[in-house]
């Protein structure tokens, strides 16, 4: 079992990355081979609409034809059994890099055509289980106001629709009210109650990491 964890946060070692590492540890605890990839280390763009993947008799095999830093990652994902994407929430969305990555990943898989049962034809050698981990500053009760759960379900729903192995509808895990700065006193951020934030960090963060571990393990279970 191969599992890939894609970090759509620019900050290595911070919330999203830590959640992904915990999920990868969970996957390894079940014997999976894991790799964490950082999108912000890569020089790439979103889909350029070249349509090389849509040519008659296209030989792209469901992998974007553009040869940039993302290409080897897409190749690895095609060969993986499990894909977990992680992203912070930026202005109520996933980060731009995460969305650019998604365009490049799924457009070549999807054909503009359906089989006799109306299912979209996919160019996908190995169907996978998919998960999404989102971290955000807002407390859990504000998520709804930001339309966040719907957006995240939609993202993982699209991944699962085009990459899924049919075993699940894809998993979404959120970590809310995250710790954003090493030292809050250095920043001009009066809206935060630092004591409450610290308390939340101490109490909730280990639970969030455990949830990520469990998610990674679950997705890799035979
Ligand atoms: C540009 C920017 C926009 C953000 N927008 C939101 C937002 O709309 N809602 C929210 O809850 N948090 C928002 N945040 C906070 C991050 O989502 C949160 O701190 C996250 O856990 C950071 O992940 P990281 O530690 O992996 O970088 C924003 C942060 C940045 C830098």
JSON list of C-alpha atoms and ligand atoms in Angstrom, two decimals:
[
{"chain": "A", "resi": 1, "resn": "UNK", "atom": "CA", "xyz": [0.00, 0.00, 0.00]},
{"chain": "A", "resi": 2, "resn": "UNK", "atom": "CA", "xyz": [1.42, 3.39, -1.06]},
{"chain": "A", "resi": 3, "resn": "UNK", "atom": "CA", "xyz": [0.11, 6.60, 0.45]},
{"chain": "A", "resi": 4, "resn": "UNK", "atom": "CA", "xyz": [0.98, 10.15, -0.64]},
{"chain": "A", "resi": 5, "resn": "UNK", "atom": "CA", "xyz": [0.41, 13.22, 1.50]},
{"chain": "A", "resi": 6, "resn": "UNK", "atom": "CA", "xyz": [0.38, 16.54, -0.33]},
{"chain": "A", "resi": 7, "resn": "UNK", "atom": "CA", "xyz": [1.02, 19.68, 1.70]},
{"chain": "A", "resi": 8, "resn": "UNK", "atom": "CA", "xyz": [-0.69, 22.77, 0.29]},
{"chain": "A", "resi": 9, "resn": "UNK", "atom": "CA", "xyz": [0.61, 25.01, 3.09]},
{"chain": "A", "resi": 10, "resn": "UNK", "atom": "CA", "xyz": [3.64, 27.25, 2.57]},
{"chain": "A", "resi": 11, "resn": "UNK", "atom": "CA", "xyz": [4.76, 26.69, 6.18]},
{"chain": "A", "resi": 12, "resn": "UNK", "atom": "CA", "xyz": [6.79, 23.55, 6.79]},
{"chain": "A", "resi": 13, "resn": "UNK", "atom": "CA", "xyz": [6.56, 22.26, 10.34]},
{"chain": "A", "resi": 14, "resn": "UNK", "atom": "CA", "xyz": [3.35, 24.14, 11.04]},
{"chain": "A", "resi": 15, "resn": "UNK", "atom": "CA", "xyz": [-0.25, 23.07, 11.47]},
{"chain": "A", "resi": 16, "resn": "UNK", "atom": "CA", "xyz": [-1.09, 21.52, 8.12]},
{"chain": "A", "resi": 17, "resn": "UNK", "atom": "CA", "xyz": [2.27, 19.81, 7.77]},
{"chain": "A", "resi": 18, "resn": "UNK", "atom": "CA", "xyz": [2.06, 18.42, 11.32]},
{"chain": "A", "resi": 19, "resn": "UNK", "atom": "CA", "xyz": [-1.42, 17.05, 10.62]},
{"chain": "A", "resi": 20, "resn": "UNK", "atom": "CA", "xyz": [-0.17, 15.41, 7.42]},
{"chain": "A", "resi": 21, "resn": "UNK", "atom": "CA", "xyz": [2.83, 13.90, 9.21]},
{"chain": "A", "resi": 22, "resn": "UNK", "atom": "CA", "xyz": [0.48, 12.47, 11.85]},
{"chain": "A", "resi": 23, "resn": "UNK", "atom": "CA", "xyz": [-1.72, 11.00, 9.12]},
{"chain": "A", "resi": 24, "resn": "UNK", "atom": "CA", "xyz": [1.39, 9.54, 7.42]},
{"chain": "A", "resi": 25, "resn": "UNK", "atom": "CA", "xyz": [2.43, 7.99, 10.75]},
{"chain": "A", "resi": 26, "resn": "UNK", "atom": "CA", "xyz": [-1.03, 6.44, 11.02]},
{"chain": "A", "resi": 27, "resn": "UNK", "atom": "CA", "xyz": [-0.66, 5.05, 7.51]},
{"chain": "A", "resi": 28, "resn": "UNK", "atom": "CA", "xyz": [2.77, 3.61, 8.35]},
{"chain": "A", "resi": 29, "resn": "UNK", "atom": "CA", "xyz": [1.36, 2.00, 11.49]},
{"chain": "A", "resi": 30, "resn": "UNK", "atom": "CA", "xyz": [-0.72, -0.08, 9.12]},
{"chain": "A", "resi": 31, "resn": "UNK", "atom": "CA", "xyz": [2.30, -0.99, 7.02]},
{"chain": "A", "resi": 32, "resn": "UNK", "atom": "CA", "xyz": [1.90, 1.58, 4.25]},
{"chain": "A", "resi": 33, "resn": "UNK", "atom": "CA", "xyz": [4.78, 3.17, 2.39]},
{"chain": "A", "resi": 34, "resn": "UNK", "atom": "CA", "xyz": [4.40, 6.95, 2.75]},
{"chain": "A", "resi": 35, "resn": "UNK", "atom": "CA", "xyz": [5.70, 10.17, 1.26]},
{"chain": "A", "resi": 36, "resn": "UNK", "atom": "CA", "xyz": [4.94, 13.80, 2.12]},
{"chain": "A", "resi": 37, "resn": "UNK", "atom": "CA", "xyz": [5.24, 16.29, -0.75]},
{"chain": "A", "resi": 38, "resn": "UNK", "atom": "CA", "xyz": [5.36, 20.07, -0.25]},
{"chain": "A", "resi": 39, "resn": "UNK", "atom": "CA", "xyz": [3.68, 21.94, -3.08]},
{"chain": "A", "resi": 40, "resn": "UNK", "atom": "CA", "xyz": [5.43, 25.20, -2.17]},
{"chain": "A", "resi": 41, "resn": "UNK", "atom": "CA", "xyz": [8.82, 23.56, -2.89]},
{"chain": "A", "resi": 42, "resn": "UNK", "atom": "CA", "xyz": [7.74, 23.05, -6.48]},
{"chain": "A", "resi": 43, "resn": "UNK", "atom": "CA", "xyz": [7.73, 25.36, -9.44]},
{"chain": "A", "resi": 44, "resn": "UNK", "atom": "CA", "xyz": [4.41, 24.74, -11.15]},
{"chain": "A", "resi": 45, "resn": "UNK", "atom": "CA", "xyz": [1.20, 26.35, -12.34]},
{"chain": "A", "resi": 46, "resn": "UNK", "atom": "CA", "xyz": [-2.41, 25.29, -12.63]},
{"chain": "A", "resi": 47, "resn": "UNK", "atom": "CA", "xyz": [-3.83, 23.76, -15.82]},
{"chain": "A", "resi": 48, "resn": "UNK", "atom": "CA", "xyz": [-2.77, 25.69, -18.92]},
{"chain": "A", "resi": 49, "resn": "UNK", "atom": "CA", "xyz": [-5.67, 24.41, -20.98]},
{"chain": "A", "resi": 50, "resn": "UNK", "atom": "CA", "xyz": [-3.33, 22.90, -23.60]},
{"chain": "A", "resi": 51, "resn": "UNK", "atom": "CA", "xyz": [-5.74, 19.95, -24.03]},
{"chain": "A", "resi": 52, "resn": "UNK", "atom": "CA", "xyz": [-2.88, 17.51, -24.73]},
{"chain": "A", "resi": 53, "resn": "UNK", "atom": "CA", "xyz": [-4.74, 15.11, -22.44]},
{"chain": "A", "resi": 54, "resn": "UNK", "atom": "CA", "xyz": [-7.89, 15.45, -24.56]},
{"chain": "A", "resi": 55, "resn": "UNK", "atom": "CA", "xyz": [-6.35, 14.75, -28.00]},
{"chain": "A", "resi": 56, "resn": "UNK", "atom": "CA", "xyz": [-7.72, 11.81, -29.98]},
{"chain": "A", "resi": 57, "resn": "UNK", "atom": "CA", "xyz": [-5.56, 8.80, -29.01]},
{"chain": "A", "resi": 58, "resn": "UNK", "atom": "CA", "xyz": [-3.84, 10.90, -26.36]},
{"chain": "A", "resi": 59, "resn": "UNK", "atom": "CA", "xyz": [-0.90, 9.07, -24.83]},
{"chain": "A", "resi": 60, "resn": "UNK", "atom": "CA", "xyz": [-0.85, 11.05, -21.62]},
{"chain": "A", "resi": 61, "resn": "UNK", "atom": "CA", "xyz": [-2.36, 8.13, -19.64]},
{"chain": "A", "resi": 62, "resn": "UNK", "atom": "CA", "xyz": [-4.25, 10.36, -17.27]},
{"chain": "A", "resi": 63, "resn": "UNK", "atom": "CA", "xyz": [-1.17, 12.37, -16.31]},
{"chain": "A", "resi": 64, "resn": "UNK", "atom": "CA", "xyz": [-0.80, 16.05, -17.18]},
{"chain": "A", "resi": 65, "resn": "UNK", "atom": "CA", "xyz": [1.52, 16.51, -20.17]},
{"chain": "A", "resi": 66, "resn": "UNK", "atom": "CA", "xyz": [3.14, 19.68, -18.81]},
{"chain": "A", "resi": 67, "resn": "UNK", "atom": "CA", "xyz": [6.73, 18.99, -17.81]},
{"chain": "A", "resi": 68, "resn": "UNK", "atom": "CA", "xyz": [7.36, 21.01, -14.69]},
{"chain": "A", "resi": 69, "resn": "UNK", "atom": "CA", "xyz": [8.14, 20.17, -11.05]},
{"chain": "A", "resi": 70, "resn": "UNK", "atom": "CA", "xyz": [4.64, 18.83, -10.47]},
{"chain": "A", "resi": 71, "resn": "UNK", "atom": "CA", "xyz": [4.88, 16.12, -13.12]},
{"chain": "A", "resi": 72, "resn": "UNK", "atom": "CA", "xyz": [6.89, 13.56, -11.04]},
{"chain": "A", "resi": 73, "resn": "UNK", "atom": "CA", "xyz": [4.48, 14.11, -8.15]},
{"chain": "A", "resi": 74, "resn": "UNK", "atom": "CA", "xyz": [1.49, 13.42, -10.41]},
{"chain": "A", "resi": 75, "resn": "UNK", "atom": "CA", "xyz": [3.20, 10.24, -11.61]},
{"chain": "A", "resi": 76, "resn": "UNK", "atom": "CA", "xyz": [3.68, 9.08, -8.03]},
{"chain": "A", "resi": 77, "resn": "UNK", "atom": "CA", "xyz": [0.07, 9.84, -7.18]},
{"chain": "A", "resi": 78, "resn": "UNK", "atom": "CA", "xyz": [-1.12, 7.78, -10.12]},
{"chain": "A", "resi": 79, "resn": "UNK", "atom": "CA", "xyz": [0.81, 4.85, -8.68]},
{"chain": "A", "resi": 80, "resn": "UNK", "atom": "CA", "xyz": [-0.46, 5.39, -5.11]},
{"chain": "A", "resi": 81, "resn": "UNK", "atom": "CA", "xyz": [-3.37, 3.70, -3.33]},
{"chain": "A", "resi": 82, "resn": "UNK", "atom": "CA", "xyz": [-4.13, 6.57, -1.00]},
{"chain": "A", "resi": 83, "resn": "UNK", "atom": "CA", "xyz": [-3.99, 10.33, -1.49]},
{"chain": "A", "resi": 84, "resn": "UNK", "atom": "CA", "xyz": [-4.37, 12.82, 1.34]},
{"chain": "A", "resi": 85, "resn": "UNK", "atom": "CA", "xyz": [-4.30, 16.54, 0.54]},
{"chain": "A", "resi": 86, "resn": "UNK", "atom": "CA", "xyz": [-3.71, 19.08, 3.29]},
{"chain": "A", "resi": 87, "resn": "UNK", "atom": "CA", "xyz": [-4.34, 22.81, 3.10]},
{"chain": "A", "resi": 88, "resn": "UNK", "atom": "CA", "xyz": [-4.82, 25.79, 5.36]},
{"chain": "A", "resi": 89, "resn": "UNK", "atom": "CA", "xyz": [-7.97, 27.80, 4.77]},
{"chain": "A", "resi": 90, "resn": "UNK", "atom": "CA", "xyz": [-7.19, 31.14, 3.11]},
{"chain": "A", "resi": 91, "resn": "UNK", "atom": "CA", "xyz": [-10.17, 33.46, 2.79]},
{"chain": "A", "resi": 92, "resn": "UNK", "atom": "CA", "xyz": [-12.59, 30.59, 3.17]},
{"chain": "A", "resi": 93, "resn": "UNK", "atom": "CA", "xyz": [-10.93, 28.51, 0.43]},
{"chain": "A", "resi": 94, "resn": "UNK", "atom": "CA", "xyz": [-8.10, 26.07, 0.04]},
{"chain": "A", "resi": 95, "resn": "UNK", "atom": "CA", "xyz": [-4.81, 27.71, -0.89]},
{"chain": "A", "resi": 96, "resn": "UNK", "atom": "CA", "xyz": [-4.16, 28.71, -4.50]},
{"chain": "A", "resi": 97, "resn": "UNK", "atom": "CA", "xyz": [-1.38, 26.11, -4.81]},
{"chain": "A", "resi": 98, "resn": "UNK", "atom": "CA", "xyz": [-3.75, 23.38, -3.62]},
{"chain": "A", "resi": 99, "resn": "UNK", "atom": "CA", "xyz": [-6.34, 24.34, -6.22]},
{"chain": "A", "resi": 100, "resn": "UNK", "atom": "CA", "xyz": [-3.72, 24.58, -9.00]},
{"chain": "A", "resi": 101, "resn": "UNK", "atom": "CA", "xyz": [-2.51, 21.13, -8.01]},
{"chain": "A", "resi": 102, "resn": "UNK", "atom": "CA", "xyz": [-6.07, 19.78, -8.13]},
{"chain": "A", "resi": 103, "resn": "UNK", "atom": "CA", "xyz": [-6.62, 21.12, -11.66]},
{"chain": "A", "resi": 104, "resn": "UNK", "atom": "CA", "xyz": [-3.46, 19.45, -12.91]},
{"chain": "A", "resi": 105, "resn": "UNK", "atom": "CA", "xyz": [-4.24, 16.21, -11.12]},
{"chain": "A", "resi": 106, "resn": "UNK", "atom": "CA", "xyz": [-7.81, 15.55, -12.14]},
{"chain": "A", "resi": 107, "resn": "UNK", "atom": "CA", "xyz": [-8.41, 17.14, -15.54]},
{"chain": "A", "resi": 108, "resn": "UNK", "atom": "CA", "xyz": [-6.25, 14.57, -17.41]},
{"chain": "A", "resi": 109, "resn": "UNK", "atom": "CA", "xyz": [-8.06, 11.73, -15.62]},
{"chain": "A", "resi": 110, "resn": "UNK", "atom": "CA", "xyz": [-11.51, 12.90, -16.70]},
{"chain": "A", "resi": 111, "resn": "UNK", "atom": "CA", "xyz": [-12.77, 12.24, -20.20]},
{"chain": "A", "resi": 112, "resn": "UNK", "atom": "CA", "xyz": [-15.49, 14.28, -21.85]},
{"chain": "A", "resi": 113, "resn": "UNK", "atom": "CA", "xyz": [-17.50, 11.11, -22.23]},
{"chain": "A", "resi": 114, "resn": "UNK", "atom": "CA", "xyz": [-19.52, 8.55, -20.30]},
{"chain": "A", "resi": 115, "resn": "UNK", "atom": "CA", "xyz": [-19.93, 4.77, -20.50]},
{"chain": "A", "resi": 116, "resn": "UNK", "atom": "CA", "xyz": [-23.24, 2.98, -21.13]},
{"chain": "A", "resi": 117, "resn": "UNK", "atom": "CA", "xyz": [-24.18, 3.45, -17.45]},
{"chain": "A", "resi": 118, "resn": "UNK", "atom": "CA", "xyz": [-23.60, 7.16, -17.60]},
{"chain": "A", "resi": 119, "resn": "UNK", "atom": "CA", "xyz": [-20.41, 7.00, -15.55]},
{"chain": "A", "resi": 120, "resn": "UNK", "atom": "CA", "xyz": [-17.67, 9.37, -16.60]},
{"chain": "A", "resi": 121, "resn": "UNK", "atom": "CA", "xyz": [-14.85, 7.57, -18.40]},
{"chain": "A", "resi": 122, "resn": "UNK", "atom": "CA", "xyz": [-11.63, 7.81, -16.41]},
{"chain": "A", "resi": 123, "resn": "UNK", "atom": "CA", "xyz": [-8.05, 7.36, -17.49]},
{"chain": "A", "resi": 124, "resn": "UNK", "atom": "CA", "xyz": [-6.95, 5.95, -14.17]},
{"chain": "A", "resi": 125, "resn": "UNK", "atom": "CA", "xyz": [-4.68, 2.92, -13.78]},
{"chain": "A", "resi": 126, "resn": "UNK", "atom": "CA", "xyz": [-5.11, 2.69, -10.02]},
{"chain": "A", "resi": 127, "resn": "UNK", "atom": "CA", "xyz": [-8.23, 3.96, -8.19]},
{"chain": "A", "resi": 128, "resn": "UNK", "atom": "CA", "xyz": [-7.51, 5.34, -4.73]},
{"chain": "A", "resi": 129, "resn": "UNK", "atom": "CA", "xyz": [-8.91, 6.36, -1.41]},
{"chain": "A", "resi": 130, "resn": "UNK", "atom": "CA", "xyz": [-8.82, 10.08, -0.86]},
{"chain": "A", "resi": 131, "resn": "UNK", "atom": "CA", "xyz": [-8.79, 12.39, 2.12]},
{"chain": "A", "resi": 132, "resn": "UNK", "atom": "CA", "xyz": [-8.57, 16.09, 2.84]},
{"chain": "A", "resi": 133, "resn": "UNK", "atom": "CA", "xyz": [-7.14, 17.79, 5.91]},
{"chain": "A", "resi": 134, "resn": "UNK", "atom": "CA", "xyz": [-7.91, 21.47, 6.42]},
{"chain": "A", "resi": 135, "resn": "UNK", "atom": "CA", "xyz": [-6.54, 23.70, 9.16]},
{"chain": "A", "resi": 136, "resn": "UNK", "atom": "CA", "xyz": [-7.98, 27.11, 9.97]},
{"chain": "A", "resi": 137, "resn": "UNK", "atom": "CA", "xyz": [-7.88, 29.92, 12.43]},
{"chain": "A", "resi": 138, "resn": "UNK", "atom": "CA", "xyz": [-11.58, 30.21, 13.05]},
{"chain": "A", "resi": 139, "resn": "UNK", "atom": "CA", "xyz": [-13.24, 28.24, 15.83]},
{"chain": "A", "resi": 140, "resn": "UNK", "atom": "CA", "xyz": [-15.36, 25.29, 14.79]},
{"chain": "A", "resi": 141, "resn": "UNK", "atom": "CA", "xyz": [-18.66, 27.15, 15.26]},
{"chain": "A", "resi": 142, "resn": "UNK", "atom": "CA", "xyz": [-17.67, 29.75, 12.61]},
{"chain": "A", "resi": 143, "resn": "UNK", "atom": "CA", "xyz": [-16.89, 27.19, 9.94]},
{"chain": "A", "resi": 144, "resn": "UNK", "atom": "CA", "xyz": [-20.48, 27.03, 8.76]},
{"chain": "A", "resi": 145, "resn": "UNK", "atom": "CA", "xyz": [-20.64, 30.79, 8.37]},
{"chain": "A", "resi": 146, "resn": "UNK", "atom": "CA", "xyz": [-17.67, 30.58, 6.00]},
{"chain": "A", "resi": 147, "resn": "UNK", "atom": "CA", "xyz": [-19.39, 27.83, 3.97]},
{"chain": "A", "resi": 148, "resn": "UNK", "atom": "CA", "xyz": [-16.32, 25.79, 4.87]},
{"chain": "A", "resi": 149, "resn": "UNK", "atom": "CA", "xyz": [-17.74, 22.30, 5.38]},
{"chain": "A", "resi": 150, "resn": "UNK", "atom": "CA", "xyz": [-19.59, 22.44, 2.03]},
{"chain": "A", "resi": 151, "resn": "UNK", "atom": "CA", "xyz": [-16.47, 23.61, 0.22]},
{"chain": "A", "resi": 152, "resn": "UNK", "atom": "CA", "xyz": [-14.31, 20.87, 1.72]},
{"chain": "A", "resi": 153, "resn": "UNK", "atom": "CA", "xyz": [-16.88, 18.15, 0.98]},
{"chain": "A", "resi": 154, "resn": "UNK", "atom": "CA", "xyz": [-17.05, 19.42, -2.59]},
{"chain": "A", "resi": 155, "resn": "UNK", "atom": "CA", "xyz": [-13.26, 19.27, -2.99]},
{"chain": "A", "resi": 156, "resn": "UNK", "atom": "CA", "xyz": [-12.93, 15.74, -1.65]},
{"chain": "A", "resi": 157, "resn": "UNK", "atom": "CA", "xyz": [-16.09, 14.75, -3.55]},
{"chain": "A", "resi": 158, "resn": "UNK", "atom": "CA", "xyz": [-14.47, 15.77, -6.83]},
{"chain": "A", "resi": 159, "resn": "UNK", "atom": "CA", "xyz": [-11.27, 13.92, -5.95]},
{"chain": "A", "resi": 160, "resn": "UNK", "atom": "CA", "xyz": [-13.21, 10.80, -5.06]},
{"chain": "A", "resi": 161, "resn": "UNK", "atom": "CA", "xyz": [-15.48, 11.02, -8.09]},
{"chain": "A", "resi": 162, "resn": "UNK", "atom": "CA", "xyz": [-12.51, 11.03, -10.45]},
{"chain": "A", "resi": 163, "resn": "UNK", "atom": "CA", "xyz": [-9.83, 9.14, -8.51]},
{"chain": "A", "resi": 164, "resn": "UNK", "atom": "CA", "xyz": [-11.83, 7.08, -6.03]},
{"chain": "A", "resi": 165, "resn": "UNK", "atom": "CA", "xyz": [-11.88, 3.29, -5.70]},
{"chain": "A", "resi": 166, "resn": "UNK", "atom": "CA", "xyz": [-15.58, 3.28, -4.79]},
{"chain": "A", "resi": 167, "resn": "UNK", "atom": "CA", "xyz": [-14.90, 2.15, -1.21]},
{"chain": "A", "resi": 168, "resn": "UNK", "atom": "CA", "xyz": [-15.67, 5.51, 0.40]},
{"chain": "A", "resi": 169, "resn": "UNK", "atom": "CA", "xyz": [-16.91, 8.99, -0.39]},
{"chain": "A", "resi": 170, "resn": "UNK", "atom": "CA", "xyz": [-13.65, 10.46, 0.78]},
{"chain": "A", "resi": 171, "resn": "UNK", "atom": "CA", "xyz": [-12.74, 11.73, 4.21]},
{"chain": "A", "resi": 172, "resn": "UNK", "atom": "CA", "xyz": [-12.55, 15.32, 5.44]},
{"chain": "A", "resi": 173, "resn": "UNK", "atom": "CA", "xyz": [-10.78, 16.27, 8.65]},
{"chain": "A", "resi": 174, "resn": "UNK", "atom": "CA", "xyz": [-10.68, 19.83, 10.03]},
{"chain": "A", "resi": 175, "resn": "UNK", "atom": "CA", "xyz": [-8.48, 21.34, 12.70]},
{"chain": "A", "resi": 176, "resn": "UNK", "atom": "CA", "xyz": [-9.98, 24.64, 13.85]},
{"chain": "A", "resi": 177, "resn": "UNK", "atom": "CA", "xyz": [-8.75, 27.54, 15.95]},
{"chain": "A", "resi": 178, "resn": "UNK", "atom": "CA", "xyz": [-5.12, 26.73, 15.14]},
{"chain": "A", "resi": 179, "resn": "UNK", "atom": "CA", "xyz": [-2.05, 28.31, 16.70]},
{"chain": "A", "resi": 180, "resn": "UNK", "atom": "CA", "xyz": [-0.82, 30.73, 14.05]},
{"chain": "A", "resi": 181, "resn": "UNK", "atom": "CA", "xyz": [2.32, 32.43, 15.43]},
{"chain": "A", "resi": 182, "resn": "UNK", "atom": "CA", "xyz": [5.21, 31.23, 17.56]},
{"chain": "A", "resi": 183, "resn": "UNK", "atom": "CA", "xyz": [4.98, 34.38, 19.67]},
{"chain": "A", "resi": 184, "resn": "UNK", "atom": "CA", "xyz": [1.68, 36.29, 19.48]},
{"chain": "A", "resi": 185, "resn": "UNK", "atom": "CA", "xyz": [3.21, 39.29, 21.30]},
{"chain": "A", "resi": 186, "resn": "UNK", "atom": "CA", "xyz": [5.33, 40.07, 18.23]},
{"chain": "A", "resi": 187, "resn": "UNK", "atom": "CA", "xyz": [2.32, 40.61, 15.98]},
{"chain": "A", "resi": 188, "resn": "UNK", "atom": "CA", "xyz": [-0.37, 43.27, 15.76]},
{"chain": "A", "resi": 189, "resn": "UNK", "atom": "CA", "xyz": [-3.33, 40.91, 16.14]},
{"chain": "A", "resi": 190, "resn": "UNK", "atom": "CA", "xyz": [-5.63, 42.37, 18.83]},
{"chain": "A", "resi": 191, "resn": "UNK", "atom": "CA", "xyz": [-8.61, 40.25, 17.85]},
{"chain": "A", "resi": 192, "resn": "UNK", "atom": "CA", "xyz": [-7.05, 37.12, 19.35]},
{"chain": "A", "resi": 193, "resn": "UNK", "atom": "CA", "xyz": [-7.43, 36.21, 22.99]},
{"chain": "A", "resi": 194, "resn": "UNK", "atom": "CA", "xyz": [-3.95, 34.70, 23.33]},
{"chain": "A", "resi": 195, "resn": "UNK", "atom": "CA", "xyz": [-4.67, 32.96, 26.62]},
{"chain": "A", "resi": 196, "resn": "UNK", "atom": "CA", "xyz": [-7.72, 31.27, 25.14]},
{"chain": "A", "resi": 197, "resn": "UNK", "atom": "CA", "xyz": [-5.74, 30.37, 22.04]},
{"chain": "A", "resi": 198, "resn": "UNK", "atom": "CA", "xyz": [-2.96, 28.82, 24.15]},
{"chain": "A", "resi": 199, "resn": "UNK", "atom": "CA", "xyz": [-5.49, 26.88, 26.17]},
{"chain": "A", "resi": 200, "resn": "UNK", "atom": "CA", "xyz": [-7.14, 25.61, 23.00]},
{"chain": "A", "resi": 201, "resn": "UNK", "atom": "CA", "xyz": [-3.75, 24.64, 21.59]},
{"chain": "A", "resi": 202, "resn": "UNK", "atom": "CA", "xyz": [-2.84, 22.64, 24.65]},
{"chain": "A", "resi": 203, "resn": "UNK", "atom": "CA", "xyz": [-6.20, 20.90, 24.92]},
{"chain": "A", "resi": 204, "resn": "UNK", "atom": "CA", "xyz": [-7.29, 20.41, 21.31]},
{"chain": "A", "resi": 205, "resn": "UNK", "atom": "CA", "xyz": [-4.11, 20.05, 19.23]},
{"chain": "A", "resi": 206, "resn": "UNK", "atom": "CA", "xyz": [-3.16, 16.57, 20.53]},
{"chain": "A", "resi": 207, "resn": "UNK", "atom": "CA", "xyz": [-6.72, 15.48, 19.72]},
{"chain": "A", "resi": 208, "resn": "UNK", "atom": "CA", "xyz": [-6.46, 16.93, 16.19]},
{"chain": "A", "resi": 209, "resn": "UNK", "atom": "CA", "xyz": [-3.17, 15.08, 15.65]},
{"chain": "A", "resi": 210, "resn": "UNK", "atom": "CA", "xyz": [-4.69, 11.86, 16.93]},
{"chain": "A", "resi": 211, "resn": "UNK", "atom": "CA", "xyz": [-7.63, 12.34, 14.54]},
{"chain": "A", "resi": 212, "resn": "UNK", "atom": "CA", "xyz": [-5.15, 12.78, 11.68]},
{"chain": "A", "resi": 213, "resn": "UNK", "atom": "CA", "xyz": [-3.26, 9.65, 12.73]},
{"chain": "A", "resi": 214, "resn": "UNK", "atom": "CA", "xyz": [-6.54, 7.69, 12.81]},
{"chain": "A", "resi": 215, "resn": "UNK", "atom": "CA", "xyz": [-7.55, 9.02, 9.41]},
{"chain": "A", "resi": 216, "resn": "UNK", "atom": "CA", "xyz": [-4.24, 7.96, 7.83]},
{"chain": "A", "resi": 217, "resn": "UNK", "atom": "CA", "xyz": [-4.54, 4.53, 9.40]},
{"chain": "A", "resi": 218, "resn": "UNK", "atom": "CA", "xyz": [-8.18, 4.11, 8.33]},
{"chain": "A", "resi": 219, "resn": "UNK", "atom": "CA", "xyz": [-7.48, 5.10, 4.74]},
{"chain": "A", "resi": 220, "resn": "UNK", "atom": "CA", "xyz": [-4.68, 2.54, 4.54]},
{"chain": "A", "resi": 221, "resn": "UNK", "atom": "CA", "xyz": [-6.54, -0.34, 6.10]},
{"chain": "A", "resi": 222, "resn": "UNK", "atom": "CA", "xyz": [-6.93, -3.23, 3.70]},
{"chain": "B", "resi": 1, "resn": "LIG", "atom": "C1", "xyz": [-3.58, 34.63, 3.65]},
{"chain": "B", "resi": 1, "resn": "LIG", "atom": "C2", "xyz": [-4.28, 33.97, 4.81]},
{"chain": "B", "resi": 1, "resn": "LIG", "atom": "C3", "xyz": [-5.66, 33.86, 4.80]},
{"chain": "B", "resi": 1, "resn": "LIG", "atom": "C4", "xyz": [-6.33, 33.19, 5.84]},
{"chain": "B", "resi": 1, "resn": "LIG", "atom": "N1", "xyz": [-7.70, 33.08, 5.80]},
{"chain": "B", "resi": 1, "resn": "LIG", "atom": "C5", "xyz": [-8.34, 32.39, 6.76]},
{"chain": "B", "resi": 1, "resn": "LIG", "atom": "C6", "xyz": [-9.77, 32.23, 6.72]},
{"chain": "B", "resi": 1, "resn": "LIG", "atom": "O1", "xyz": [-10.45, 32.69, 5.81]},
{"chain": "B", "resi": 1, "resn": "LIG", "atom": "N2", "xyz": [-10.36, 31.52, 7.72]},
{"chain": "B", "resi": 1, "resn": "LIG", "atom": "C7", "xyz": [-9.64, 30.97, 8.74]},
{"chain": "B", "resi": 1, "resn": "LIG", "atom": "O2", "xyz": [-10.23, 30.34, 9.61]},
{"chain": "B", "resi": 1, "resn": "LIG", "atom": "N3", "xyz": [-8.28, 31.10, 8.80]},
{"chain": "B", "resi": 1, "resn": "LIG", "atom": "C8", "xyz": [-7.62, 31.78, 7.84]},
{"chain": "B", "resi": 1, "resn": "LIG", "atom": "N4", "xyz": [-6.24, 31.89, 7.88]},
{"chain": "B", "resi": 1, "resn": "LIG", "atom": "C9", "xyz": [-5.49, 31.20, 8.96]},
{"chain": "B", "resi": 1, "resn": "LIG", "atom": "C10", "xyz": [-4.94, 29.83, 8.54]},
{"chain": "B", "resi": 1, "resn": "LIG", "atom": "O3", "xyz": [-5.88, 29.09, 7.80]},
{"chain": "B", "resi": 1, "resn": "LIG", "atom": "C11", "xyz": [-4.55, 28.99, 9.75]},
{"chain": "B", "resi": 1, "resn": "LIG", "atom": "O4", "xyz": [-3.70, 29.69, 10.60]},
{"chain": "B", "resi": 1, "resn": "LIG", "atom": "C12", "xyz": [-3.91, 27.69, 9.31]},
{"chain": "B", "resi": 1, "resn": "LIG", "atom": "O5", "xyz": [-3.94, 26.75, 10.35]},
{"chain": "B", "resi": 1, "resn": "LIG", "atom": "C13", "xyz": [-2.48, 27.91, 8.85]},
{"chain": "B", "resi": 1, "resn": "LIG", "atom": "O6", "xyz": [-1.92, 26.69, 8.43]},
{"chain": "B", "resi": 1, "resn": "LIG", "atom": "P1", "xyz": [-0.34, 26.45, 8.51]},
{"chain": "B", "resi": 1, "resn": "LIG", "atom": "O7", "xyz": [0.03, 26.54, 9.95]},
{"chain": "B", "resi": 1, "resn": "LIG", "atom": "O8", "xyz": [-0.14, 25.11, 7.93]},
{"chain": "B", "resi": 1, "resn": "LIG", "atom": "O9", "xyz": [0.28, 27.54, 7.70]},
{"chain": "B", "resi": 1, "resn": "LIG", "atom": "C14", "xyz": [-5.57, 32.60, 6.89]},
{"chain": "B", "resi": 1, "resn": "LIG", "atom": "C15", "xyz": [-4.15, 32.72, 6.88]},
{"chain": "B", "resi": 1, "resn": "LIG", "atom": "C16", "xyz": [-3.53, 33.39, 5.87]},
{"chain": "B", "resi": 1, "resn": "LIG", "atom": "C17", "xyz": [-2.01, 33.51, 5.88]}
]
